[in-house]
GROMACS .gro file of C-alpha atoms in nm:
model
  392
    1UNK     CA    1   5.807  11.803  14.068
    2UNK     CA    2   5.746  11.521  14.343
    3UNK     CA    3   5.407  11.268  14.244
    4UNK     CA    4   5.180  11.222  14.579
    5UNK     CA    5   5.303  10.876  14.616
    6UNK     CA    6   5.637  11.064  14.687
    7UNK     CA    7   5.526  11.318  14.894
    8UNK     CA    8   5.349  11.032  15.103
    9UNK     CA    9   5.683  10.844  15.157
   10UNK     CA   10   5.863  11.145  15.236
   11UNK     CA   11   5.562  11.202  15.482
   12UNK     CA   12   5.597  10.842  15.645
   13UNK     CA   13   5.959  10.848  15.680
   14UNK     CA   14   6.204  10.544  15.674
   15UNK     CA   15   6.098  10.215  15.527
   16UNK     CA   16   6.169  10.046  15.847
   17UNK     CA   17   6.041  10.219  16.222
   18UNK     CA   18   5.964  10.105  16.569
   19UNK     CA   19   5.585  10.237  16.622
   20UNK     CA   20   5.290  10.180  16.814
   21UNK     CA   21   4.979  10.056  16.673
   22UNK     CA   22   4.811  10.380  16.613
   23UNK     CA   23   5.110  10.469  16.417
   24UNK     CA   24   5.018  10.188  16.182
   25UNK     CA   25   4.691  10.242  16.168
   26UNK     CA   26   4.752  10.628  16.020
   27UNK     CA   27   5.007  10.467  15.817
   28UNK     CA   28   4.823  10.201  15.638
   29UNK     CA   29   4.520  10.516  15.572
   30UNK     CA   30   4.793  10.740  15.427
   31UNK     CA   31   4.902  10.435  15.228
   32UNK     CA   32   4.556  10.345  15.097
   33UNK     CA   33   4.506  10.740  14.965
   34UNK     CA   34   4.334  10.853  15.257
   35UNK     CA   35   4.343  11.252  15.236
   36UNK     CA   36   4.066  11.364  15.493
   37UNK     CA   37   4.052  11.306  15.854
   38UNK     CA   38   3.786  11.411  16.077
   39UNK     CA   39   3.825  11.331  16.468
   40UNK     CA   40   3.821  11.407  16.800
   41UNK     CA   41   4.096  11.286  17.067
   42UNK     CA   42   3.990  11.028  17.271
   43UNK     CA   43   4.259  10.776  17.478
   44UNK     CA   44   4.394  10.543  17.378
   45UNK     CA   45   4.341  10.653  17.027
   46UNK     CA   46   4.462  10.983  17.028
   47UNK     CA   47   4.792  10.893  16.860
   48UNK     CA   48   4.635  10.786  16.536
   49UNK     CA   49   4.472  11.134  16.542
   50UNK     CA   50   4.806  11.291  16.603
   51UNK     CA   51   4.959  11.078  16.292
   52UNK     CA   52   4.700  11.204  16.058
   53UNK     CA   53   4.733  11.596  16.233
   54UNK     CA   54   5.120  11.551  16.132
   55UNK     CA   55   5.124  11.384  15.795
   56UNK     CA   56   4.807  11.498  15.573
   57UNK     CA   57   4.941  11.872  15.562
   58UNK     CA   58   5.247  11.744  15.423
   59UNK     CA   59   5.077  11.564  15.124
   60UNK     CA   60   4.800  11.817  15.063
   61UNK     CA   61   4.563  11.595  15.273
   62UNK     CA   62   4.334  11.792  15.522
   63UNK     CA   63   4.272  11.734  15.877
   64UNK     CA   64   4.014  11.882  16.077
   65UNK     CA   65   3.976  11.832  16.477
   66UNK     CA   66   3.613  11.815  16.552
   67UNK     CA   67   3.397  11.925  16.887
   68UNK     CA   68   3.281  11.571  16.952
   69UNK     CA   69   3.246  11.235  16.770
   70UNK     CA   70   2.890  11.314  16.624
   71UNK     CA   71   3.034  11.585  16.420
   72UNK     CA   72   3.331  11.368  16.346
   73UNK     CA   73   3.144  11.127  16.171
   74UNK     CA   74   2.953  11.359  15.982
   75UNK     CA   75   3.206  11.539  15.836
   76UNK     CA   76   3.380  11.198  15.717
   77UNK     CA   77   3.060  11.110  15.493
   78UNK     CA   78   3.047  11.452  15.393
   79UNK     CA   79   3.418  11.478  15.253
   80UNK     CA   80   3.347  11.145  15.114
   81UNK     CA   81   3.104  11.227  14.883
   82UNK     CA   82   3.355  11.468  14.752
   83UNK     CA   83   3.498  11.126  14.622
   84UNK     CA   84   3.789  11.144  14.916
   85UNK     CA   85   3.918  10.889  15.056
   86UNK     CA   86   3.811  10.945  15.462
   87UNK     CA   87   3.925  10.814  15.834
   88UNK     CA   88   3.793  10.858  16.188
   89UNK     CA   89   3.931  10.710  16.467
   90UNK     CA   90   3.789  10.686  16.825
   91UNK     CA   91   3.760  10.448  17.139
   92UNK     CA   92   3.430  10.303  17.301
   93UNK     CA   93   3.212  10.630  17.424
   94UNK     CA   94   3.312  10.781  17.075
   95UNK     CA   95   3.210  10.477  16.891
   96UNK     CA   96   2.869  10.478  17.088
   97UNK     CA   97   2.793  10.881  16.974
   98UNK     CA   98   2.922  10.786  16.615
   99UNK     CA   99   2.620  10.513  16.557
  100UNK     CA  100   2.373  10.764  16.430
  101UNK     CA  101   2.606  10.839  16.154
  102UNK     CA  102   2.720  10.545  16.102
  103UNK     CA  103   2.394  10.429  15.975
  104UNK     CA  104   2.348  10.697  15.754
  105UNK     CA  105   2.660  10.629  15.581
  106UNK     CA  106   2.560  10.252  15.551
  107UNK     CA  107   2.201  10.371  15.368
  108UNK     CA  108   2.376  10.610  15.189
  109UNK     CA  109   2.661  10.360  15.062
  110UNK     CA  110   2.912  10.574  15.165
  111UNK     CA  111   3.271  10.491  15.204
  112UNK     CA  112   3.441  10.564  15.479
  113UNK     CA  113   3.710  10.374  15.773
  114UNK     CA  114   3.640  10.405  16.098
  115UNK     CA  115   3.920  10.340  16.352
  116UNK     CA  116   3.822  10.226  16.738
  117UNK     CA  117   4.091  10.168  16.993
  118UNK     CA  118   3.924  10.010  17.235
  119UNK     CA  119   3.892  10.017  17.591
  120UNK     CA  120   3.721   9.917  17.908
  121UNK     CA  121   3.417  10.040  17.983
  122UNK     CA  122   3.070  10.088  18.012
  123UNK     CA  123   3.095  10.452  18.022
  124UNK     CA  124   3.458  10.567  18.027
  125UNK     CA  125   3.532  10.308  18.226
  126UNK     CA  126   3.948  10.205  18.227
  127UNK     CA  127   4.046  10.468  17.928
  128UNK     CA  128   4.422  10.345  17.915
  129UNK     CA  129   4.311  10.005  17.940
  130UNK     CA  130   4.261   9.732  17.663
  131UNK     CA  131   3.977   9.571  17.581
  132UNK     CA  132   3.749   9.439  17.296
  133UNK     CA  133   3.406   9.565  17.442
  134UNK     CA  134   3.255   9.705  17.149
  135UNK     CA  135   3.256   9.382  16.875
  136UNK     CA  136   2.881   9.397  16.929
  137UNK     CA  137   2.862   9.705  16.933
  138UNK     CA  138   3.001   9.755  16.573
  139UNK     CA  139   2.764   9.440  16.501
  140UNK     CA  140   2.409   9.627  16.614
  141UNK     CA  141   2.522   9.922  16.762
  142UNK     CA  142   2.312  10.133  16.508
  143UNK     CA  143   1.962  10.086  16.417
  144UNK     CA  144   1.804   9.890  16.149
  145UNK     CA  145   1.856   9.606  15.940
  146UNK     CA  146   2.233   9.649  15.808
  147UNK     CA  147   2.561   9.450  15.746
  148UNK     CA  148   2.886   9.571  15.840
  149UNK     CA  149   3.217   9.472  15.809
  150UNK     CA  150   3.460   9.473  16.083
  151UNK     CA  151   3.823   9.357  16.093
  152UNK     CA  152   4.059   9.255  16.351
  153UNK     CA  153   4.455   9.320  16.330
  154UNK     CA  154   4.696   9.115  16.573
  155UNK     CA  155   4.985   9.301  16.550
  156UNK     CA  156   5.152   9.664  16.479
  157UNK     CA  157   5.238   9.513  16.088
  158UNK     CA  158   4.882   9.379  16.053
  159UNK     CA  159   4.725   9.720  16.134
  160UNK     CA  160   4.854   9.869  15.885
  161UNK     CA  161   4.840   9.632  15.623
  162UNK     CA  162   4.484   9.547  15.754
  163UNK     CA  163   4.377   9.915  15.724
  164UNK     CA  164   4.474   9.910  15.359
  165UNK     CA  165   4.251   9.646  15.324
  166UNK     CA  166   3.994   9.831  15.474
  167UNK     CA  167   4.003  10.160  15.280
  168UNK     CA  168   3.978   9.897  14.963
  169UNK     CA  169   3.626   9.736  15.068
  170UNK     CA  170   3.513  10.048  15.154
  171UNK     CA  171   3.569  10.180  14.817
  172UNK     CA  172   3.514   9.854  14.616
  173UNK     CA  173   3.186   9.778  14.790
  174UNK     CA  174   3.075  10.125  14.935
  175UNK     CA  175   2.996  10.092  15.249
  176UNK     CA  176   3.203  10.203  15.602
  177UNK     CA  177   3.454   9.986  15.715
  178UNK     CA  178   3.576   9.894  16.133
  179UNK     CA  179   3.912   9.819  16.185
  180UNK     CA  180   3.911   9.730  16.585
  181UNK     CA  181   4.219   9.708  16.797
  182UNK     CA  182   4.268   9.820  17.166
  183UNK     CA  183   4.465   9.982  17.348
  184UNK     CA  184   4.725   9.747  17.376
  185UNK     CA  185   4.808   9.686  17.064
  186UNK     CA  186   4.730  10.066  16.992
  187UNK     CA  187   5.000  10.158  17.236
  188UNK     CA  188   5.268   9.870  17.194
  189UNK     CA  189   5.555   9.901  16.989
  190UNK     CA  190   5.699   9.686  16.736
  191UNK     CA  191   5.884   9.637  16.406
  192UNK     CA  192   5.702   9.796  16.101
  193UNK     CA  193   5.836   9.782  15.806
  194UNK     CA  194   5.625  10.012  15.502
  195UNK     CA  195   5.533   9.800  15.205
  196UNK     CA  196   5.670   9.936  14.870
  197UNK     CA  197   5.377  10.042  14.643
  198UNK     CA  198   5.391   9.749  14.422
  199UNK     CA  199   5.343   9.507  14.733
  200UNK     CA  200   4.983   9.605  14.776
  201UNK     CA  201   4.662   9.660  14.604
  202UNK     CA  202   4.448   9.982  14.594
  203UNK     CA  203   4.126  10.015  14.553
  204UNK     CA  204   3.938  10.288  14.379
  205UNK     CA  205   3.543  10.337  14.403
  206UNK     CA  206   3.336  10.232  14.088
  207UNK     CA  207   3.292  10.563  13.935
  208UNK     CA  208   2.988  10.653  13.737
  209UNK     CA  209   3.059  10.766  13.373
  210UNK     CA  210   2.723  10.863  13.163
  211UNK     CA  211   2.552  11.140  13.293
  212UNK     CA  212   2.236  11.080  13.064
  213UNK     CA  213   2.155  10.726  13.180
  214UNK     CA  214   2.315  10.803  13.585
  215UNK     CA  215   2.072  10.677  13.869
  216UNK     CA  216   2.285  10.742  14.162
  217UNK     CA  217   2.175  10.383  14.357
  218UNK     CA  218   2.116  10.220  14.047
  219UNK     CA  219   2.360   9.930  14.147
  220UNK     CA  220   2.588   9.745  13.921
  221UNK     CA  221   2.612   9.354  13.847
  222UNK     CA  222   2.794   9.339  14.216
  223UNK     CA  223   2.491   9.509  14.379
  224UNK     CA  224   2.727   9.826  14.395
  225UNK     CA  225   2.570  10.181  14.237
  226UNK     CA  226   2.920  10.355  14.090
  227UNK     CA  227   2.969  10.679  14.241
  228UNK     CA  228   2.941  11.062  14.137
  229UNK     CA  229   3.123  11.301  14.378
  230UNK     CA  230   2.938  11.620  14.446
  231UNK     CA  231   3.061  11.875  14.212
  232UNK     CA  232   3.089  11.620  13.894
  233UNK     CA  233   2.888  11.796  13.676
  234UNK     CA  234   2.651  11.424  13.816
  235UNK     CA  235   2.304  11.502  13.932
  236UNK     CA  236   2.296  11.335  14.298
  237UNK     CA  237   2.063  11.336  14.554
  238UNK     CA  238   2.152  11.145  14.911
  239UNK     CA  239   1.927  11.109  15.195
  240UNK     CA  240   1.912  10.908  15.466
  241UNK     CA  241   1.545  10.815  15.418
  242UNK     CA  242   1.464  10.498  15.209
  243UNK     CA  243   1.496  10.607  14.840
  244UNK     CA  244   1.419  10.452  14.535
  245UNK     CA  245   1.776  10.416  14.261
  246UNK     CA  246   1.718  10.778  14.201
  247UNK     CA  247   1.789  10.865  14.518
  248UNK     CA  248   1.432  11.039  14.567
  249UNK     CA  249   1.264  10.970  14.926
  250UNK     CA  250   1.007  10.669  14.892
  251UNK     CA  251   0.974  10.639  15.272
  252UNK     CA  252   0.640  10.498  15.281
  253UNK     CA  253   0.649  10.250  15.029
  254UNK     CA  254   0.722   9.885  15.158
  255UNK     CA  255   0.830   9.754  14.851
  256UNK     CA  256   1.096  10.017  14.803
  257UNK     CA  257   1.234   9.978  15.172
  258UNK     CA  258   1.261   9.617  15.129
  259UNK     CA  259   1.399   9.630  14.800
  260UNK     CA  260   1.683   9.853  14.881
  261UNK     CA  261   1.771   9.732  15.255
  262UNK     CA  262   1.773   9.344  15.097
  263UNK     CA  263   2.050   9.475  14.876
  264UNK     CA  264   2.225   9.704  15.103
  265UNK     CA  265   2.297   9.371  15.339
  266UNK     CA  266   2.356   9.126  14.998
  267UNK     CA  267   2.606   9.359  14.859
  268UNK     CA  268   2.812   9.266  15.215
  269UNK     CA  269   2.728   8.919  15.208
  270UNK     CA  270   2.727   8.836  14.845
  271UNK     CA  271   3.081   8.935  14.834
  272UNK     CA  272   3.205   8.677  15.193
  273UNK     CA  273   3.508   8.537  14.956
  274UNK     CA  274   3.629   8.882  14.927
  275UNK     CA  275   3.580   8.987  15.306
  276UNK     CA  276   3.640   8.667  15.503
  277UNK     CA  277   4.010   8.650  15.657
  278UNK     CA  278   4.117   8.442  15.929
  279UNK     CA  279   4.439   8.229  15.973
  280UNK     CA  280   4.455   7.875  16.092
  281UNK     CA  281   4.755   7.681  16.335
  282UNK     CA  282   4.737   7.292  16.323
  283UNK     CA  283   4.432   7.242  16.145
  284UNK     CA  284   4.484   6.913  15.997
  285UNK     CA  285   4.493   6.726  16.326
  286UNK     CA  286   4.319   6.957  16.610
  287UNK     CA  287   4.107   6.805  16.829
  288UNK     CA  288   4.091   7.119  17.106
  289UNK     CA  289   4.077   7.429  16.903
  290UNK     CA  290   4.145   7.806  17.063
  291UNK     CA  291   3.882   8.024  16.873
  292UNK     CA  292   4.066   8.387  16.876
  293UNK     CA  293   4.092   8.736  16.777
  294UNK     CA  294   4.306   9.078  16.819
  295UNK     CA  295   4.572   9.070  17.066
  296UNK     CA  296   4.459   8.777  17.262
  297UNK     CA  297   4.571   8.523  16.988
  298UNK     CA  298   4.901   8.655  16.980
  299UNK     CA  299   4.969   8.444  17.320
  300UNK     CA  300   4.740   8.150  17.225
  301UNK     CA  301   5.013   8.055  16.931
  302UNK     CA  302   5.272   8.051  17.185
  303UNK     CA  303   4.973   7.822  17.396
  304UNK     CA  304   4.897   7.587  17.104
  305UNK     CA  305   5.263   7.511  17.030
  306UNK     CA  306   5.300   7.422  17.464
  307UNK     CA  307   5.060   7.248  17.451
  308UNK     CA  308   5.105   7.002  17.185
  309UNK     CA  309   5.462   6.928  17.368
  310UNK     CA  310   5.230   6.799  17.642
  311UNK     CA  311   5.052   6.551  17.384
  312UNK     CA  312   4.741   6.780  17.393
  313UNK     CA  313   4.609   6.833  16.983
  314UNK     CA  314   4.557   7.180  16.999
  315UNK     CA  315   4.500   7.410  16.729
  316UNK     CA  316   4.435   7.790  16.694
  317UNK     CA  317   4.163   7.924  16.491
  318UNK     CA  318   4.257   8.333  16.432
  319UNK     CA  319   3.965   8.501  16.309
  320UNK     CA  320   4.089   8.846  16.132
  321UNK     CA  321   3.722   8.960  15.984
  322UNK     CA  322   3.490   8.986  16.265
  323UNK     CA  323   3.145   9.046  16.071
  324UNK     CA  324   2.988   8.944  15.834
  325UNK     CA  325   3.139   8.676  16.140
  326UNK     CA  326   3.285   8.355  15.905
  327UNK     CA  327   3.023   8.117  15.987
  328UNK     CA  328   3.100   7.835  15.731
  329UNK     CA  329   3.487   7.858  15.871
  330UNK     CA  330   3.398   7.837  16.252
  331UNK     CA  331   3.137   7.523  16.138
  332UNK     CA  332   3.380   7.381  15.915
  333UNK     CA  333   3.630   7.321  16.250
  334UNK     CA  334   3.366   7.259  16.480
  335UNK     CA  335   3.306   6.922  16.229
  336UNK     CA  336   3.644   6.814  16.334
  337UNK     CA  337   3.730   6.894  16.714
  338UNK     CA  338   3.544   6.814  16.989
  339UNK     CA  339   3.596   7.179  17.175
  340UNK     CA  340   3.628   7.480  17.126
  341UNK     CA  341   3.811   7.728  17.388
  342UNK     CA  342   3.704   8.107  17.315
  343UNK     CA  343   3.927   8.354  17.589
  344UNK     CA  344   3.821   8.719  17.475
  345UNK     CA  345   3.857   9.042  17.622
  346UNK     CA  346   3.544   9.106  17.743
  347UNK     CA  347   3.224   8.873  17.915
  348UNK     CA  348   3.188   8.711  17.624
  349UNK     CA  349   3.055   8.867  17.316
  350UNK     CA  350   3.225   8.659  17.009
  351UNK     CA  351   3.125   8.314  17.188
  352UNK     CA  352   2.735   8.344  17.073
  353UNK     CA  353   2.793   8.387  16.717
  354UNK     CA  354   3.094   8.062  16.724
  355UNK     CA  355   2.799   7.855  16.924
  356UNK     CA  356   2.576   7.946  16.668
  357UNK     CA  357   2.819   7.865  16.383
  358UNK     CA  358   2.895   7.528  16.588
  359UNK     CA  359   2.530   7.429  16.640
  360UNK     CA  360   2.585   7.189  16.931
  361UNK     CA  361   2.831   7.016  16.712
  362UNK     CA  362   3.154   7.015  16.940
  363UNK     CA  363   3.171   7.199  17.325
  364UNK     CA  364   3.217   7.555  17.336
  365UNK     CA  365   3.386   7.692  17.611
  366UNK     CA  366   3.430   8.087  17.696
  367UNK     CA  367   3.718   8.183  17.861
  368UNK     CA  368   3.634   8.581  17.958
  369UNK     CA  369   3.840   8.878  18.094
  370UNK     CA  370   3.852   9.221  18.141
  371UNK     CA  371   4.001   9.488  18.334
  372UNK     CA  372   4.294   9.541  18.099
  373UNK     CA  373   4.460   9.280  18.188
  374UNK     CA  374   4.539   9.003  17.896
  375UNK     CA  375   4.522   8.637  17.924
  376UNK     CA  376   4.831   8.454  18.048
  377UNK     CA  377   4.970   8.165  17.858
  378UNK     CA  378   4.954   7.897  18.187
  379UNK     CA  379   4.566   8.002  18.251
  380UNK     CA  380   4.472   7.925  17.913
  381UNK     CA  381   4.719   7.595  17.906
  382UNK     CA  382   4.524   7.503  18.193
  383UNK     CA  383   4.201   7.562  18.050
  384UNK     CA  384   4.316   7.373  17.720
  385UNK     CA  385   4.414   7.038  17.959
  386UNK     CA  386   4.081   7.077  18.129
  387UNK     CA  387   3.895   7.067  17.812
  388UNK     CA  388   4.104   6.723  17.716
  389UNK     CA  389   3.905   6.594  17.967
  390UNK     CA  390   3.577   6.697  17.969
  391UNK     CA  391   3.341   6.498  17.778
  392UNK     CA  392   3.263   6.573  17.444
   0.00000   0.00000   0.00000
């Protein structure tokens, strides 16, 4: 008889593919134990939908194709508190109807990935187009006080090993998890090779195990309640009211509110070494750094390395977790350049949090585009050897 982890590899196929982003994305979720996927096809995500559509029959998995994105989101927490591991994936005017949701799994601590695949907008805008509209979006997009934690692959490899990584803090810390690409990484194709079991952790939700002394948000030493799936024999109660660790409605009490939002955001923030990934070109000697994320800084590597054969010190901050956004790494370079160029996809969303991480302490420059189009390598050489001499 074949073990799941051999059905999945028989599901995924050889070890060694040329696939497009979205591929990797349903790969890395089918990797991580993901067995429920709730969606609804939206360009230039569809494929990842597709992926799940075609490989979660074949490993006992279930896949369901929802009316709209609302529904989408709510059947994800509901399968998850079946104690399944659960994906959505979308693109911008999904990600704005999933918000609602989206909050209610963050007060209700449960775990789930969401997938967005950006594109231009507002509204549906350029849907084959790339674009990285929505990084604010995923910061405040939903109401309330709230962390979140949002992570930015580069490449077709990355998204899938990122969105292993992403299925493990949203068990480990539970709470949903963004993994944000757009469309043209979603749709490009590259090498992918599928990591052997044994060359990646997995992460399983802290489980509760005394049903006499259970308090469903009664949270552990790491601020994290362990979990009871409906149907455990656990008594559970989930709402998406402010409760007290019982999981009773205490909506009008202040000190019960406070109490439980305060440690809803310091389980995400207490646990920064565990989040926080970001890669770093020419550190040591930078004195004009290129502040990046997604697909941009794929060409601003090929920028730094041009532009230090011109005698320029250049070096390429990658930031790979958006939020919580890595503000001790962003002020620990702006100590030691004197700029900072930020080119992003969109009018500039990433650029405020960097300048408030820099605090006037080096010049930050934004370097924005949209329409689909990505950044050259001579426009952002150029913008590099007009920072050399502005002024610091």
């Amino acid at each position: 008889m074949s073990t799941h982890r051999e059905l999945i590899r028989r599901a995924l196929g050889p070890r060694v593919q040329f696939v497009q982003g979205d591929d990797a994305c349903a790969y890395g979720a089918v990797l991580a134990g993901c067995t429920f996927f709730a969606g609804y096809p939206i360009t230039p995500a569809t494929e990842v939908a597709e992926r799940m559509a075609e490989i979660l029959p074949r490993i006992g998995g279930c896949y369901i194709q929802m009316e709209d994105e609302i529904a989408s989101m709510g059947a994800l927490i509901g399968a998850s508190w079946t104690g399944a591991k659960v994906m959505t994936s979308t693109s911008g005017p999904g990600f704005s109807l999933m918000q609602e949701n989206l909050g209610y799994a963050i007060m209700t601590e449960t775990p789930c990935v969401v997938v967005n695949v950006q594109r231009s907008g507002p509204s549906t805008g350029q849907p084959t187009m790339g674009a990285y509209g929505d990084m604010m979006q995923a910061r405040w997009g939903t109401h309330g006080d709230h962390e979140i934690i949002m992570l930015c692959p580069a490449s077709v490899q990355e998204a899938l090993e990122i969105t292993i990584v992403a299925f493990n803090l949203s068990e480990q810390l539970r709470t949903p998890v963004l993994v944000f690409i757009d469309g043209e990484l979603g749709h490009m194709r590259e090498r992918l090779v599928i990591p052997d079991d044994d060359e990646f952790e997995l992460v399983e939700r802290p489980r509760a195990t005394d049903r006499a002394s259970y308090r469903p948000f009664a949270p552990g030493p790491d601020l994290v309640p362990p979990f009871a799936p409906f149907g455990s024999g656990f008594r559970t109660f989930v709402t998406g009211l402010t409760h007290n660790e019982d999981g009773l409605p205490r909506a009008s009490s202040a000190a019960v509110h406070d109490q439980l939002v305060r440690r809803l955001a310091a389980k995400i923030t207490s646990h920064l070494d565990l989040i926080t990934r970001y890669e770093e070109f020419y550190a040591d000697d930078c004195e004009i750094a290129i502040v990046a994320y997604g697909i941009t800084a794929r060409t601003c590597r090929d920028v730094v390395e041009e532009a230090r054969r011109r005698g320029i010190k250049a070096g390429l901050l990658r930031l790979i977790s958006i939020w919580p956004f890595p503000e001790h790494v962003v002020a620990r370079w702006a100590e030691r350049v004197r700029a900072m160029l930020v080119p992003e996809m969109n009018l500039g969303q990433i650029v405020h949090p960097i300048r408030e991480a820099v605090a006037g302490r080096c010049v930050v420059t934004p370097y924005a585009r949209i329409g689909g189009e990505l950044h050259t390598p001579a426009e952002l050489l150029e913008a590099l050897e007009a920072l050399q001499w502005q002024p610091a």
